[in-house]
Amino acid sequence: MADEDSLTVDVEQAADAIGALADTDRIAILVALRNGGRQSFVELQSAAGFEDSGRFNYHLGKLVGRFVAKHEDGYELRAAGSKAVDIVTDERFGESPPPEERPIDAACPSCGNQLRARYADENVEIACPDCSTLVHYGYFPPRGRTTRDADSLFDAYGTCLWRDFTLAYRGVCPYCRGRMRTQVETESDHHLDYPAVSDCLDCGASIATTIGLRLLADPAVVSFLADHGTSPDDRPFWEFDFCIDDSDVTVVSEDPLSVSVPIRQGDETLRVVVDESGSVVETTRSVPR
């Protein structure tokens, strides 16, 4: 569970920050800085479309410090200013892009039929059309959709998710960059037998996946896959059975908890034992005799 103190929000300060952005003139200044980089007072006034220097100076003053940094040779966006521009110009505030759907090269962990990927209402769904098993569901910005065809869209989404899950596994929240703690659960509401659940101690975000999915960046797993001619860089995570199905995970020890995740390629199996925090404690490769 997240620390109570870290989730406390100064609502007045947050409202004040949002209020500073609720003006078309200030948005024009931020966009001009995003597009032109560091600029002098005169250059920025012109780029933002101000004729009255007094009015420009007033609105710029409302941004300096929190969103804009002032230097001897000009002004530039601070990190918060850059994020603010992304938020207010994000295409999610416009119309949703048209849906996309296609079959993917992955079998349903429940019935074995082919899974489908669908993008609609700014979300990607990986699911089985036959038995309604949901493998994954998550947000993907409209901008990421409108600049890609369907194949590239789902590939990009898979790459983003792998990054997010790897960050969470290594203790970094992919949303706020705060502290994340991972725990392997034996009883949960995540429709998995042994989910790896990462909770952010700072923003309260929670991510639950199969344990196998968290192992895609582990050196032993990467090496094992490479020996069999494949790589997490070459395929989306849902094409690896151990990333979407945890029915073969077995308990090695109950106290303290440790579980074994089998990863099969060809006739060889890599068994990865992880502890209750999802950390790898042992790997064993074997070929049936």
mmCIF file of C-alpha atoms in Angstrom:
data_model
loop_
_atom_site.group_PDB
_atom_site.id
_atom_site.type_symbol
_atom_site.label_atom_id
_atom_site.label_comp_id
_atom_site.label_asym_id
_atom_site.label_seq_id
_atom_site.Cartn_x
_atom_site.Cartn_y
_atom_site.Cartn_z
ATOM 1 C CA MET A 1 0.000 0.000 0.000
ATOM 2 C CA ALA A 2 1.253 3.513 -0.768
ATOM 3 C CA ASP A 3 2.466 5.710 2.081
ATOM 4 C CA GLU A 4 -0.312 8.063 3.157
ATOM 5 C CA ASP A 5 2.024 11.069 3.428
ATOM 6 C CA SER A 6 3.377 10.562 -0.080
ATOM 7 C CA LEU A 7 -0.121 10.612 -1.538
ATOM 8 C CA THR A 8 -1.105 13.849 0.173
ATOM 9 C CA VAL A 9 -1.820 16.498 -2.461
ATOM 10 C CA ASP A 10 -1.829 20.235 -1.861
ATOM 11 C CA VAL A 11 -5.038 20.881 -3.793
ATOM 12 C CA GLU A 12 -4.678 24.654 -3.623
ATOM 13 C CA GLN A 13 -1.191 24.492 -5.071
ATOM 14 C CA ALA A 14 -2.365 22.093 -7.770
ATOM 15 C CA ALA A 15 -5.324 24.332 -8.637
ATOM 16 C CA ASP A 16 -3.024 27.337 -8.795
ATOM 17 C CA ALA A 17 -0.722 25.512 -11.209
ATOM 18 C CA ILE A 18 -3.628 24.510 -13.444
ATOM 19 C CA GLY A 19 -4.986 28.056 -13.251
ATOM 20 C CA ALA A 20 -1.696 29.431 -14.516
ATOM 21 C CA LEU A 21 -2.232 27.427 -17.707
ATOM 22 C CA ALA A 22 -5.861 28.411 -18.240
ATOM 23 C CA ASP A 23 -5.069 31.257 -20.611
ATOM 24 C CA THR A 24 -4.517 31.190 -24.360
ATOM 25 C CA ASP A 25 -1.712 33.784 -24.162
ATOM 26 C CA ARG A 26 0.288 31.653 -21.718
ATOM 27 C CA ILE A 27 -0.224 28.528 -23.773
ATOM 28 C CA ALA A 28 1.080 30.477 -26.785
ATOM 29 C CA ILE A 29 4.242 31.310 -24.829
ATOM 30 C CA LEU A 30 4.807 27.707 -23.776
ATOM 31 C CA VAL A 31 4.251 26.407 -27.313
ATOM 32 C CA ALA A 32 6.644 29.025 -28.709
ATOM 33 C CA LEU A 33 9.322 27.886 -26.261
ATOM 34 C CA ARG A 34 8.716 24.248 -27.086
ATOM 35 C CA ASN A 35 9.062 24.937 -30.788
ATOM 36 C CA GLY A 36 11.945 27.407 -30.632
ATOM 37 C CA GLY A 37 13.989 26.481 -27.577
ATOM 38 C CA ARG A 38 15.713 29.163 -25.490
ATOM 39 C CA GLN A 39 14.776 32.662 -26.713
ATOM 40 C CA SER A 40 15.348 36.248 -25.677
ATOM 41 C CA PHE A 41 12.475 38.389 -24.407
ATOM 42 C CA VAL A 42 12.032 40.050 -27.801
ATOM 43 C CA GLU A 43 12.330 36.801 -29.755
ATOM 44 C CA LEU A 44 9.819 35.051 -27.525
ATOM 45 C CA GLN A 45 7.374 37.956 -27.665
ATOM 46 C CA SER A 46 7.416 37.784 -31.447
ATOM 47 C CA ALA A 47 7.230 33.969 -31.604
ATOM 48 C CA ALA A 48 4.246 33.921 -29.230
ATOM 49 C CA GLY A 49 2.416 36.549 -31.304
ATOM 50 C CA PHE A 50 2.305 39.461 -28.802
ATOM 51 C CA GLU A 51 2.267 43.071 -30.027
ATOM 52 C CA ASP A 52 1.952 44.614 -26.575
ATOM 53 C CA SER A 53 5.182 44.017 -24.596
ATOM 54 C CA GLY A 54 3.457 44.928 -21.314
ATOM 55 C CA ARG A 55 0.795 42.260 -21.739
ATOM 56 C CA PHE A 56 3.441 39.774 -22.830
ATOM 57 C CA ASN A 57 5.589 40.538 -19.785
ATOM 58 C CA TYR A 58 2.585 40.044 -17.486
ATOM 59 C CA HIS A 59 1.717 36.593 -18.824
ATOM 60 C CA LEU A 60 5.356 35.517 -19.021
ATOM 61 C CA GLY A 61 5.742 36.476 -15.373
ATOM 62 C CA LYS A 62 2.928 34.079 -14.453
ATOM 63 C CA LEU A 63 4.917 31.223 -15.994
ATOM 64 C CA VAL A 64 8.463 31.995 -14.869
ATOM 65 C CA GLY A 65 9.597 29.849 -11.982
ATOM 66 C CA ARG A 66 7.067 27.042 -12.229
ATOM 67 C CA PHE A 67 6.964 26.374 -15.970
ATOM 68 C CA VAL A 68 9.613 28.638 -17.527
ATOM 69 C CA ALA A 69 13.226 29.212 -16.507
ATOM 70 C CA LYS A 70 14.760 32.675 -16.865
ATOM 71 C CA HIS A 71 18.449 32.924 -17.816
ATOM 72 C CA GLU A 72 20.764 35.818 -18.602
ATOM 73 C CA ASP A 73 20.449 35.127 -22.326
ATOM 74 C CA GLY A 74 16.748 34.279 -22.468
ATOM 75 C CA TYR A 75 13.935 31.964 -21.427
ATOM 76 C CA GLU A 76 13.375 28.230 -21.817
ATOM 77 C CA LEU A 77 10.898 25.581 -20.731
ATOM 78 C CA ARG A 78 11.414 23.832 -17.431
ATOM 79 C CA ALA A 79 10.530 20.132 -17.241
ATOM 80 C CA ALA A 80 7.119 21.037 -15.790
ATOM 81 C CA GLY A 81 6.536 23.441 -18.673
ATOM 82 C CA SER A 82 7.334 20.762 -21.212
ATOM 83 C CA LYS A 83 4.924 18.344 -19.540
ATOM 84 C CA ALA A 84 2.272 21.066 -19.369
ATOM 85 C CA VAL A 85 2.499 21.644 -23.125
ATOM 86 C CA ASP A 86 2.145 17.913 -23.742
ATOM 87 C CA ILE A 87 -0.932 17.777 -21.533
ATOM 88 C CA VAL A 88 -2.774 20.753 -23.000
ATOM 89 C CA THR A 89 -1.973 19.822 -26.605
ATOM 90 C CA ASP A 90 -2.594 16.090 -26.186
ATOM 91 C CA GLU A 91 -4.932 14.734 -28.833
ATOM 92 C CA ARG A 92 -6.896 12.807 -26.203
ATOM 93 C CA PHE A 93 -8.916 16.009 -25.761
ATOM 94 C CA GLY A 94 -10.079 15.815 -29.347
ATOM 95 C CA GLU A 95 -11.980 13.155 -31.227
ATOM 96 C CA SER A 96 -10.850 9.556 -30.788
ATOM 97 C CA PRO A 97 -9.009 8.018 -33.765
ATOM 98 C CA PRO A 98 -10.925 5.305 -35.635
ATOM 99 C CA PRO A 99 -10.742 1.761 -34.158
ATOM 100 C CA GLU A 100 -8.217 -0.760 -35.433
ATOM 101 C CA GLU A 101 -8.338 -4.512 -34.974
ATOM 102 C CA ARG A 102 -6.279 -7.426 -36.180
ATOM 103 C CA PRO A 103 -5.370 -11.014 -35.202
ATOM 104 C CA ILE A 104 -2.010 -11.426 -33.505
ATOM 105 C CA ASP A 105 0.476 -14.282 -33.444
ATOM 106 C CA ALA A 106 -0.457 -15.512 -29.975
ATOM 107 C CA ALA A 107 -2.719 -18.212 -28.567
ATOM 108 C CA CYS A 108 -5.332 -17.652 -25.894
ATOM 109 C CA PRO A 109 -4.048 -19.056 -22.563
ATOM 110 C CA SER A 110 -7.558 -20.356 -21.795
ATOM 111 C CA CYS A 111 -8.834 -21.971 -25.003
ATOM 112 C CA GLY A 112 -5.843 -21.943 -27.362
ATOM 113 C CA ASN A 113 -7.538 -19.967 -30.137
ATOM 114 C CA GLN A 114 -5.931 -16.962 -31.786
ATOM 115 C CA LEU A 115 -5.923 -13.700 -29.861
ATOM 116 C CA ARG A 116 -6.873 -10.334 -31.351
ATOM 117 C CA ALA A 117 -5.563 -6.848 -30.674
ATOM 118 C CA ARG A 118 -8.023 -3.968 -30.794
ATOM 119 C CA TYR A 119 -7.524 -0.210 -30.471
ATOM 120 C CA ALA A 120 -10.604 1.856 -29.608
ATOM 121 C CA ASP A 121 -11.360 4.853 -27.410
ATOM 122 C CA GLU A 122 -7.639 5.444 -26.812
ATOM 123 C CA ASN A 123 -7.163 1.960 -25.334
ATOM 124 C CA VAL A 124 -5.583 -1.250 -26.573
ATOM 125 C CA GLU A 125 -7.209 -4.576 -25.746
ATOM 126 C CA ILE A 126 -5.540 -7.945 -26.206
ATOM 127 C CA ALA A 127 -8.273 -10.555 -25.888
ATOM 128 C CA CYS A 128 -9.728 -13.791 -27.181
ATOM 129 C CA PRO A 129 -12.792 -13.307 -29.424
ATOM 130 C CA ASP A 130 -13.951 -16.865 -28.759
ATOM 131 C CA CYS A 131 -13.893 -17.255 -24.978
ATOM 132 C CA SER A 132 -13.628 -13.555 -24.003
ATOM 133 C CA THR A 133 -10.387 -14.040 -22.034
ATOM 134 C CA LEU A 134 -8.779 -10.636 -21.509
ATOM 135 C CA VAL A 135 -4.985 -10.745 -21.661
ATOM 136 C CA HIS A 136 -4.303 -7.028 -21.413
ATOM 137 C CA TYR A 137 -6.026 -3.648 -21.512
ATOM 138 C CA GLY A 138 -4.342 -0.254 -21.376
ATOM 139 C CA TYR A 139 -4.202 3.351 -22.580
ATOM 140 C CA PHE A 140 -2.229 4.453 -25.650
ATOM 141 C CA PRO A 141 -2.209 8.163 -26.660
ATOM 142 C CA PRO A 142 -4.105 9.084 -29.844
ATOM 143 C CA ARG A 143 -0.963 10.721 -31.219
ATOM 144 C CA GLY A 144 0.703 7.321 -31.138
ATOM 145 C CA ARG A 145 -2.181 5.937 -33.175
ATOM 146 C CA THR A 146 -2.616 8.664 -35.780
ATOM 147 C CA THR A 147 1.051 8.566 -36.824
ATOM 148 C CA ARG A 148 1.160 4.781 -37.398
ATOM 149 C CA ASP A 149 -0.533 2.055 -39.384
ATOM 150 C CA ALA A 150 -2.185 -0.799 -37.472
ATOM 151 C CA ASP A 151 0.839 -3.117 -37.393
ATOM 152 C CA SER A 152 3.186 -0.372 -36.222
ATOM 153 C CA LEU A 153 0.608 0.780 -33.663
ATOM 154 C CA PHE A 154 0.463 -2.531 -31.805
ATOM 155 C CA ASP A 155 4.222 -3.051 -32.069
ATOM 156 C CA ALA A 156 4.807 0.381 -30.541
ATOM 157 C CA TYR A 157 2.309 -0.347 -27.793
ATOM 158 C CA GLY A 158 4.067 -3.598 -26.936
ATOM 159 C CA THR A 159 7.411 -1.802 -26.765
ATOM 160 C CA CYS A 160 6.017 0.863 -24.424
ATOM 161 C CA LEU A 161 4.503 -1.744 -22.132
ATOM 162 C CA TRP A 162 7.740 -3.725 -21.925
ATOM 163 C CA ARG A 163 9.511 -0.542 -20.868
ATOM 164 C CA ASP A 164 6.853 0.257 -18.264
ATOM 165 C CA PHE A 165 6.865 -3.254 -16.802
ATOM 166 C CA THR A 166 10.655 -3.332 -16.682
ATOM 167 C CA LEU A 167 10.737 0.010 -14.860
ATOM 168 C CA ALA A 168 8.172 -1.237 -12.349
ATOM 169 C CA TYR A 169 10.125 -4.446 -11.793
ATOM 170 C CA ARG A 170 13.253 -2.422 -11.096
ATOM 171 C CA GLY A 171 11.508 -0.211 -8.576
ATOM 172 C CA VAL A 172 10.737 2.857 -10.711
ATOM 173 C CA CYS A 173 7.144 3.970 -11.267
ATOM 174 C CA PRO A 174 6.587 4.424 -15.040
ATOM 175 C CA TYR A 175 4.049 7.179 -14.324
ATOM 176 C CA CYS A 176 5.555 9.436 -11.649
ATOM 177 C CA ARG A 177 9.095 7.971 -11.445
ATOM 178 C CA GLY A 178 8.528 7.382 -7.743
ATOM 179 C CA ARG A 179 9.385 4.296 -5.676
ATOM 180 C CA MET A 180 7.742 1.069 -6.697
ATOM 181 C CA ARG A 181 7.563 -2.135 -4.661
ATOM 182 C CA THR A 182 6.829 -5.502 -6.283
ATOM 183 C CA GLN A 183 5.219 -8.470 -4.551
ATOM 184 C CA VAL A 184 4.312 -11.900 -5.902
ATOM 185 C CA GLU A 185 0.797 -12.726 -4.738
ATOM 186 C CA THR A 186 -0.817 -16.123 -4.269
ATOM 187 C CA GLU A 187 -4.314 -14.749 -3.761
ATOM 188 C CA SER A 188 -5.505 -11.733 -5.742
ATOM 189 C CA ASP A 189 -8.258 -10.259 -7.887
ATOM 190 C CA HIS A 190 -6.057 -9.971 -10.983
ATOM 191 C CA HIS A 191 -7.278 -13.173 -12.713
ATOM 192 C CA LEU A 192 -3.795 -14.683 -12.530
ATOM 193 C CA ASP A 193 -2.562 -17.559 -10.372
ATOM 194 C CA TYR A 194 0.629 -15.836 -9.216
ATOM 195 C CA PRO A 195 0.632 -12.194 -10.336
ATOM 196 C CA ALA A 196 3.586 -9.893 -9.823
ATOM 197 C CA VAL A 197 1.988 -6.727 -8.451
ATOM 198 C CA SER A 198 3.931 -3.456 -8.344
ATOM 199 C CA ASP A 199 2.577 -0.622 -6.197
ATOM 200 C CA CYS A 200 3.960 2.909 -6.276
ATOM 201 C CA LEU A 201 4.702 4.232 -2.801
ATOM 202 C CA ASP A 202 4.392 7.809 -4.045
ATOM 203 C CA CYS A 203 1.471 8.123 -6.481
ATOM 204 C CA GLY A 204 -0.462 4.961 -5.662
ATOM 205 C CA ALA A 205 -0.316 3.451 -9.166
ATOM 206 C CA SER A 206 -0.562 -0.337 -9.335
ATOM 207 C CA ILE A 207 0.584 -2.694 -12.101
ATOM 208 C CA ALA A 208 -0.176 -6.433 -12.134
ATOM 209 C CA THR A 209 1.197 -8.893 -14.687
ATOM 210 C CA THR A 210 2.380 -12.464 -14.960
ATOM 211 C CA ILE A 211 5.756 -13.020 -13.328
ATOM 212 C CA GLY A 212 7.096 -14.125 -16.693
ATOM 213 C CA LEU A 213 6.489 -10.728 -18.221
ATOM 214 C CA ARG A 214 8.744 -9.135 -15.612
ATOM 215 C CA LEU A 215 11.555 -11.501 -16.606
ATOM 216 C CA LEU A 216 11.873 -10.342 -20.216
ATOM 217 C CA ALA A 217 14.809 -8.102 -19.312
ATOM 218 C CA ASP A 218 16.558 -10.610 -17.034
ATOM 219 C CA PRO A 219 20.044 -11.472 -18.418
ATOM 220 C CA ALA A 220 19.539 -15.241 -18.080
ATOM 221 C CA VAL A 221 16.211 -15.072 -19.909
ATOM 222 C CA VAL A 222 17.556 -12.781 -22.628
ATOM 223 C CA SER A 223 20.528 -15.118 -23.143
ATOM 224 C CA PHE A 224 18.279 -18.185 -23.246
ATOM 225 C CA LEU A 225 15.993 -16.623 -25.848
ATOM 226 C CA ALA A 226 18.995 -15.486 -27.908
ATOM 227 C CA ASP A 227 20.352 -19.049 -27.961
ATOM 228 C CA HIS A 228 17.072 -20.028 -29.579
ATOM 229 C CA GLY A 229 17.176 -17.267 -32.172
ATOM 230 C CA THR A 230 14.734 -14.784 -30.680
ATOM 231 C CA SER A 231 14.737 -11.652 -28.565
ATOM 232 C CA PRO A 232 12.286 -9.403 -26.658
ATOM 233 C CA ASP A 233 13.384 -6.664 -29.066
ATOM 234 C CA ASP A 234 12.091 -8.646 -32.030
ATOM 235 C CA ARG A 235 8.617 -9.620 -30.819
ATOM 236 C CA PRO A 236 5.855 -8.084 -28.686
ATOM 237 C CA PHE A 237 5.539 -9.629 -25.239
ATOM 238 C CA TRP A 238 2.218 -11.351 -25.996
ATOM 239 C CA GLU A 239 3.991 -13.668 -28.464
ATOM 240 C CA PHE A 240 5.884 -15.269 -25.569
ATOM 241 C CA ASP A 241 3.640 -17.812 -23.839
ATOM 242 C CA PHE A 242 5.231 -17.341 -20.416
ATOM 243 C CA CYS A 243 4.368 -13.621 -20.518
ATOM 244 C CA ILE A 244 0.605 -14.079 -20.813
ATOM 245 C CA ASP A 245 0.002 -17.462 -19.144
ATOM 246 C CA ASP A 246 1.088 -18.362 -15.613
ATOM 247 C CA SER A 247 -0.714 -21.716 -15.367
ATOM 248 C CA ASP A 248 2.656 -23.546 -15.372
ATOM 249 C CA VAL A 249 4.083 -21.524 -12.477
ATOM 250 C CA THR A 250 4.693 -23.728 -9.429
ATOM 251 C CA VAL A 251 5.395 -22.975 -5.782
ATOM 252 C CA VAL A 252 8.904 -23.930 -4.647
ATOM 253 C CA SER A 253 8.560 -22.654 -1.087
ATOM 254 C CA GLU A 254 5.642 -21.180 0.840
ATOM 255 C CA ASP A 255 7.559 -19.530 3.694
ATOM 256 C CA PRO A 256 9.310 -17.547 2.442
ATOM 257 C CA LEU A 257 7.452 -17.630 -0.848
ATOM 258 C CA SER A 258 9.343 -18.586 -3.977
ATOM 259 C CA VAL A 259 7.943 -19.809 -7.284
ATOM 260 C CA SER A 260 9.331 -21.383 -10.433
ATOM 261 C CA VAL A 261 8.546 -19.997 -13.897
ATOM 262 C CA PRO A 262 9.210 -22.385 -16.835
ATOM 263 C CA ILE A 263 10.293 -20.735 -20.085
ATOM 264 C CA ARG A 264 10.269 -23.129 -23.021
ATOM 265 C CA GLN A 265 11.973 -22.767 -26.381
ATOM 266 C CA GLY A 266 12.140 -25.775 -28.664
ATOM 267 C CA ASP A 267 12.973 -28.838 -26.573
ATOM 268 C CA GLU A 268 14.798 -26.864 -23.871
ATOM 269 C CA THR A 269 13.364 -25.305 -20.711
ATOM 270 C CA LEU A 270 14.752 -22.527 -18.561
ATOM 271 C CA ARG A 271 13.310 -22.634 -15.054
ATOM 272 C CA VAL A 272 13.524 -19.322 -13.249
ATOM 273 C CA VAL A 273 12.942 -19.250 -9.511
ATOM 274 C CA VAL A 274 11.901 -15.896 -8.056
ATOM 275 C CA ASP A 275 11.308 -14.856 -4.464
ATOM 276 C CA GLU A 276 8.303 -13.020 -3.023
ATOM 277 C CA SER A 277 9.596 -9.696 -4.384
ATOM 278 C CA GLY A 278 9.906 -11.123 -7.909
ATOM 279 C CA SER A 279 13.715 -11.127 -7.773
ATOM 280 C CA VAL A 280 15.483 -13.994 -9.558
ATOM 281 C CA VAL A 281 17.250 -16.323 -7.110
ATOM 282 C CA GLU A 282 18.035 -19.298 -9.367
ATOM 283 C CA THR A 283 17.971 -20.376 -13.011
ATOM 284 C CA THR A 284 18.302 -23.885 -14.430
ATOM 285 C CA ARG A 285 18.375 -25.003 -18.056
ATOM 286 C CA SER A 286 17.326 -28.519 -18.985
ATOM 287 C CA VAL A 287 16.606 -30.715 -22.017
ATOM 288 C CA PRO A 288 14.304 -33.736 -21.675
ATOM 289 C CA ARG A 289 16.126 -37.061 -21.959
#
